[in-house]
Amino acid sequence: MVLKLIRSLAAVAILAVATPSSADEGSGFPQIVGTWHGTYLVAFAKSNPNHGKGLLKTEMELEVTKLDGNLITATNRWRRIGDKDWIVEEAMGTFSLDDPTRFVLAEAGISGEDVSAGIFNGVYLDDVIMVTYAGPGTGVAFAAQLVKKEGK
């Protein structure tokens, strides 16, 4: 019984030392905090009011504001090329536990006419974020390659 207690205390001590104290200290996940920018073509399903506009060239900024271990907090801003106002959507996500270069973000719109809710599947490779987006409620899909903005 004493041996079990000693083993348990030893295991707790090892875990306390081995566990990272923050997302920046050895979490094993890419440190992607910052603003990422890119352009893409977006298409809409026939049922979407934007379908008649055809393929639209769009720009986006994905601002990753916080990492907590595998958890990701982000804001997605996007607009059609030539538009002045941004559509703003908040997102929460997680890195994959079996492949720390892959992540998923779930977003919900907060401002603008064309806000939507959808899922980003992403991968971080060689200082580039590549995302594929699906908005099942609005019938919208796209893929984009994002690079980190200087100084952000």
PDB file of C-alpha atoms in Angstrom:
ATOM      1  CA  MET A   1       0.000   0.000   0.000  1.00  0.00           C
ATOM      2  CA  VAL A   2       2.839   2.378   0.849  1.00  0.00           C
ATOM      3  CA  LEU A   3       4.526   1.388  -2.416  1.00  0.00           C
ATOM      4  CA  LYS A   4       1.353   2.314  -4.353  1.00  0.00           C
ATOM      5  CA  LEU A   5       1.246   5.693  -2.598  1.00  0.00           C
ATOM      6  CA  ILE A   6       4.903   6.377  -3.437  1.00  0.00           C
ATOM      7  CA  ARG A   7       4.306   5.412  -7.087  1.00  0.00           C
ATOM      8  CA  SER A   8       1.258   7.673  -7.276  1.00  0.00           C
ATOM      9  CA  LEU A   9       3.159  10.611  -5.782  1.00  0.00           C
ATOM     10  CA  ALA A  10       6.056  10.007  -8.167  1.00  0.00           C
ATOM     11  CA  ALA A  11       3.672   9.964 -11.148  1.00  0.00           C
ATOM     12  CA  VAL A  12       2.063  13.232 -10.020  1.00  0.00           C
ATOM     13  CA  ALA A  13       5.491  14.840  -9.572  1.00  0.00           C
ATOM     14  CA  ILE A  14       6.587  13.758 -13.063  1.00  0.00           C
ATOM     15  CA  LEU A  15       3.375  15.073 -14.640  1.00  0.00           C
ATOM     16  CA  ALA A  16       3.684  18.376 -12.790  1.00  0.00           C
ATOM     17  CA  VAL A  17       7.186  18.906 -14.158  1.00  0.00           C
ATOM     18  CA  ALA A  18       6.424  17.622 -17.678  1.00  0.00           C
ATOM     19  CA  THR A  19       3.193  19.585 -18.277  1.00  0.00           C
ATOM     20  CA  PRO A  20       3.749  22.876 -20.133  1.00  0.00           C
ATOM     21  CA  SER A  21       2.628  25.938 -18.206  1.00  0.00           C
ATOM     22  CA  SER A  22       1.369  27.812 -21.287  1.00  0.00           C
ATOM     23  CA  ALA A  23       0.648  27.376 -24.990  1.00  0.00           C
ATOM     24  CA  ASP A  24       3.997  28.985 -25.817  1.00  0.00           C
ATOM     25  CA  GLU A  25       6.066  26.614 -23.730  1.00  0.00           C
ATOM     26  CA  GLY A  26       6.483  23.288 -25.463  1.00  0.00           C
ATOM     27  CA  SER A  27       2.885  22.535 -26.292  1.00  0.00           C
ATOM     28  CA  GLY A  28       3.946  20.882 -29.533  1.00  0.00           C
ATOM     29  CA  PHE A  29       1.492  22.954 -31.578  1.00  0.00           C
ATOM     30  CA  PRO A  30       2.500  25.605 -34.126  1.00  0.00           C
ATOM     31  CA  GLN A  31       2.586  29.121 -32.702  1.00  0.00           C
ATOM     32  CA  ILE A  32       0.257  30.756 -35.247  1.00  0.00           C
ATOM     33  CA  VAL A  33      -0.868  33.825 -33.265  1.00  0.00           C
ATOM     34  CA  GLY A  34      -0.989  36.767 -35.657  1.00  0.00           C
ATOM     35  CA  THR A  35      -2.849  37.981 -38.737  1.00  0.00           C
ATOM     36  CA  TRP A  36      -2.872  35.817 -41.867  1.00  0.00           C
ATOM     37  CA  HIS A  37      -3.968  37.156 -45.270  1.00  0.00           C
ATOM     38  CA  GLY A  38      -4.906  35.704 -48.648  1.00  0.00           C
ATOM     39  CA  THR A  39      -7.315  35.837 -51.595  1.00  0.00           C
ATOM     40  CA  TYR A  40      -9.555  33.167 -53.065  1.00  0.00           C
ATOM     41  CA  LEU A  41     -12.485  32.504 -55.397  1.00  0.00           C
ATOM     42  CA  VAL A  42     -15.770  31.666 -53.717  1.00  0.00           C
ATOM     43  CA  ALA A  43     -18.748  29.844 -55.225  1.00  0.00           C
ATOM     44  CA  PHE A  44     -22.336  29.678 -54.009  1.00  0.00           C
ATOM     45  CA  ALA A  45     -25.048  27.023 -54.290  1.00  0.00           C
ATOM     46  CA  LYS A  46     -28.088  27.862 -56.455  1.00  0.00           C
ATOM     47  CA  SER A  47     -30.227  28.417 -53.348  1.00  0.00           C
ATOM     48  CA  ASN A  48     -27.861  31.164 -52.088  1.00  0.00           C
ATOM     49  CA  PRO A  49     -28.906  34.739 -53.068  1.00  0.00           C
ATOM     50  CA  ASN A  50     -25.310  35.386 -54.199  1.00  0.00           C
ATOM     51  CA  HIS A  51     -25.334  32.484 -56.702  1.00  0.00           C
ATOM     52  CA  GLY A  52     -26.166  34.756 -59.645  1.00  0.00           C
ATOM     53  CA  LYS A  53     -23.007  36.790 -59.068  1.00  0.00           C
ATOM     54  CA  GLY A  54     -20.886  33.846 -60.206  1.00  0.00           C
ATOM     55  CA  LEU A  55     -17.408  33.249 -58.819  1.00  0.00           C
ATOM     56  CA  LEU A  56     -16.350  36.134 -56.596  1.00  0.00           C
ATOM     57  CA  LYS A  57     -12.749  37.048 -55.829  1.00  0.00           C
ATOM     58  CA  THR A  58     -12.509  37.598 -52.105  1.00  0.00           C
ATOM     59  CA  GLU A  59      -9.832  38.506 -49.571  1.00  0.00           C
ATOM     60  CA  MET A  60      -9.649  37.384 -45.987  1.00  0.00           C
ATOM     61  CA  GLU A  61      -7.713  38.075 -42.825  1.00  0.00           C
ATOM     62  CA  LEU A  62      -7.628  35.345 -40.224  1.00  0.00           C
ATOM     63  CA  GLU A  63      -6.469  36.858 -36.945  1.00  0.00           C
ATOM     64  CA  VAL A  64      -5.449  34.170 -34.476  1.00  0.00           C
ATOM     65  CA  THR A  65      -5.643  36.012 -31.163  1.00  0.00           C
ATOM     66  CA  LYS A  66      -4.983  33.290 -28.607  1.00  0.00           C
ATOM     67  CA  LEU A  67      -3.696  29.752 -28.189  1.00  0.00           C
ATOM     68  CA  ASP A  68      -4.402  27.670 -25.081  1.00  0.00           C
ATOM     69  CA  GLY A  69      -2.572  24.413 -25.690  1.00  0.00           C
ATOM     70  CA  ASN A  70      -4.471  22.893 -28.600  1.00  0.00           C
ATOM     71  CA  LEU A  71      -7.342  25.446 -28.464  1.00  0.00           C
ATOM     72  CA  ILE A  72      -7.438  28.339 -30.963  1.00  0.00           C
ATOM     73  CA  THR A  73      -9.337  31.650 -30.673  1.00  0.00           C
ATOM     74  CA  ALA A  74      -9.628  33.645 -33.902  1.00  0.00           C
ATOM     75  CA  THR A  75     -11.468  36.374 -35.811  1.00  0.00           C
ATOM     76  CA  ASN A  76     -12.113  35.952 -39.527  1.00  0.00           C
ATOM     77  CA  ARG A  77     -12.585  39.103 -41.617  1.00  0.00           C
ATOM     78  CA  TRP A  78     -13.407  38.889 -45.322  1.00  0.00           C
ATOM     79  CA  ARG A  79     -14.680  41.073 -48.157  1.00  0.00           C
ATOM     80  CA  ARG A  80     -15.099  41.002 -51.892  1.00  0.00           C
ATOM     81  CA  ILE A  81     -12.168  42.533 -53.780  1.00  0.00           C
ATOM     82  CA  GLY A  82     -13.056  46.202 -54.219  1.00  0.00           C
ATOM     83  CA  ASP A  83     -15.447  46.391 -51.245  1.00  0.00           C
ATOM     84  CA  LYS A  84     -14.639  48.700 -48.360  1.00  0.00           C
ATOM     85  CA  ASP A  85     -16.388  47.002 -45.444  1.00  0.00           C
ATOM     86  CA  TRP A  86     -15.285  43.731 -43.862  1.00  0.00           C
ATOM     87  CA  ILE A  87     -17.619  40.920 -42.819  1.00  0.00           C
ATOM     88  CA  VAL A  88     -16.520  39.825 -39.323  1.00  0.00           C
ATOM     89  CA  GLU A  89     -16.930  36.327 -37.913  1.00  0.00           C
ATOM     90  CA  GLU A  90     -15.626  34.892 -34.640  1.00  0.00           C
ATOM     91  CA  ALA A  91     -14.143  31.401 -34.474  1.00  0.00           C
ATOM     92  CA  MET A  92     -13.019  28.797 -31.965  1.00  0.00           C
ATOM     93  CA  GLY A  93     -11.044  25.750 -32.878  1.00  0.00           C
ATOM     94  CA  THR A  94      -8.536  23.100 -32.001  1.00  0.00           C
ATOM     95  CA  PHE A  95      -5.378  21.565 -33.358  1.00  0.00           C
ATOM     96  CA  SER A  96      -5.616  17.854 -34.098  1.00  0.00           C
ATOM     97  CA  LEU A  97      -4.157  15.770 -31.300  1.00  0.00           C
ATOM     98  CA  ASP A  98      -2.737  13.174 -33.701  1.00  0.00           C
ATOM     99  CA  ASP A  99      -1.271  15.662 -36.226  1.00  0.00           C
ATOM    100  CA  PRO A 100      -0.370  19.032 -34.661  1.00  0.00           C
ATOM    101  CA  THR A 101      -0.058  20.743 -38.072  1.00  0.00           C
ATOM    102  CA  ARG A 102      -3.799  20.249 -38.716  1.00  0.00           C
ATOM    103  CA  PHE A 103      -6.641  22.210 -37.156  1.00  0.00           C
ATOM    104  CA  VAL A 104     -10.352  22.900 -37.417  1.00  0.00           C
ATOM    105  CA  LEU A 105     -12.181  26.188 -36.710  1.00  0.00           C
ATOM    106  CA  ALA A 106     -15.938  26.642 -36.223  1.00  0.00           C
ATOM    107  CA  GLU A 107     -17.118  30.169 -36.946  1.00  0.00           C
ATOM    108  CA  ALA A 108     -20.258  32.212 -36.365  1.00  0.00           C
ATOM    109  CA  GLY A 109     -20.961  35.545 -38.051  1.00  0.00           C
ATOM    110  CA  ILE A 110     -21.321  38.716 -36.015  1.00  0.00           C
ATOM    111  CA  SER A 111     -21.445  41.619 -38.521  1.00  0.00           C
ATOM    112  CA  GLY A 112     -22.352  42.266 -42.142  1.00  0.00           C
ATOM    113  CA  GLU A 113     -25.054  41.149 -44.572  1.00  0.00           C
ATOM    114  CA  ASP A 114     -23.366  37.948 -45.716  1.00  0.00           C
ATOM    115  CA  VAL A 115     -22.382  36.502 -42.341  1.00  0.00           C
ATOM    116  CA  SER A 116     -22.473  32.748 -42.121  1.00  0.00           C
ATOM    117  CA  ALA A 117     -21.543  29.867 -39.910  1.00  0.00           C
ATOM    118  CA  GLY A 118     -19.181  27.235 -41.176  1.00  0.00           C
ATOM    119  CA  ILE A 119     -16.155  25.051 -40.668  1.00  0.00           C
ATOM    120  CA  PHE A 120     -12.535  25.658 -41.644  1.00  0.00           C
ATOM    121  CA  ASN A 121     -10.275  22.631 -42.024  1.00  0.00           C
ATOM    122  CA  GLY A 122      -6.708  23.870 -42.007  1.00  0.00           C
ATOM    123  CA  VAL A 123      -3.092  22.871 -42.101  1.00  0.00           C
ATOM    124  CA  TYR A 124       0.019  24.859 -41.153  1.00  0.00           C
ATOM    125  CA  LEU A 125       3.063  24.017 -43.286  1.00  0.00           C
ATOM    126  CA  ASP A 126       6.233  25.991 -44.019  1.00  0.00           C
ATOM    127  CA  ASP A 127       4.893  29.276 -42.564  1.00  0.00           C
ATOM    128  CA  VAL A 128       1.692  29.059 -44.631  1.00  0.00           C
ATOM    129  CA  ILE A 129      -1.853  28.314 -43.485  1.00  0.00           C
ATOM    130  CA  MET A 130      -4.030  26.486 -46.015  1.00  0.00           C
ATOM    131  CA  VAL A 131      -7.752  26.311 -45.280  1.00  0.00           C
ATOM    132  CA  THR A 132     -10.762  24.678 -46.878  1.00  0.00           C
ATOM    133  CA  TYR A 133     -14.111  26.179 -45.860  1.00  0.00           C
ATOM    134  CA  ALA A 134     -17.628  24.770 -45.979  1.00  0.00           C
ATOM    135  CA  GLY A 135     -20.727  26.723 -44.974  1.00  0.00           C
ATOM    136  CA  PRO A 136     -23.443  24.063 -45.108  1.00  0.00           C
ATOM    137  CA  GLY A 137     -26.273  26.415 -44.127  1.00  0.00           C
ATOM    138  CA  THR A 138     -25.500  28.870 -46.930  1.00  0.00           C
ATOM    139  CA  GLY A 139     -24.070  26.561 -49.570  1.00  0.00           C
ATOM    140  CA  VAL A 140     -20.689  28.263 -49.829  1.00  0.00           C
ATOM    141  CA  ALA A 141     -17.256  26.698 -50.215  1.00  0.00           C
ATOM    142  CA  PHE A 142     -13.694  27.804 -50.951  1.00  0.00           C
ATOM    143  CA  ALA A 143     -10.041  27.057 -50.346  1.00  0.00           C
ATOM    144  CA  ALA A 144      -7.382  29.661 -49.535  1.00  0.00           C
ATOM    145  CA  GLN A 145      -3.676  29.924 -48.854  1.00  0.00           C
ATOM    146  CA  LEU A 146      -2.812  32.477 -46.152  1.00  0.00           C
ATOM    147  CA  VAL A 147       0.517  34.086 -45.323  1.00  0.00           C
ATOM    148  CA  LYS A 148       1.376  35.971 -42.159  1.00  0.00           C
ATOM    149  CA  LYS A 149       1.207  39.748 -42.443  1.00  0.00           C
ATOM    150  CA  GLU A 150       4.440  41.553 -41.598  1.00  0.00           C
ATOM    151  CA  GLY A 151       4.556  42.827 -38.018  1.00  0.00           C
ATOM    152  CA  LYS A 152       1.309  41.111 -37.050  1.00  0.00           C
TER     153      LYS A 152
END
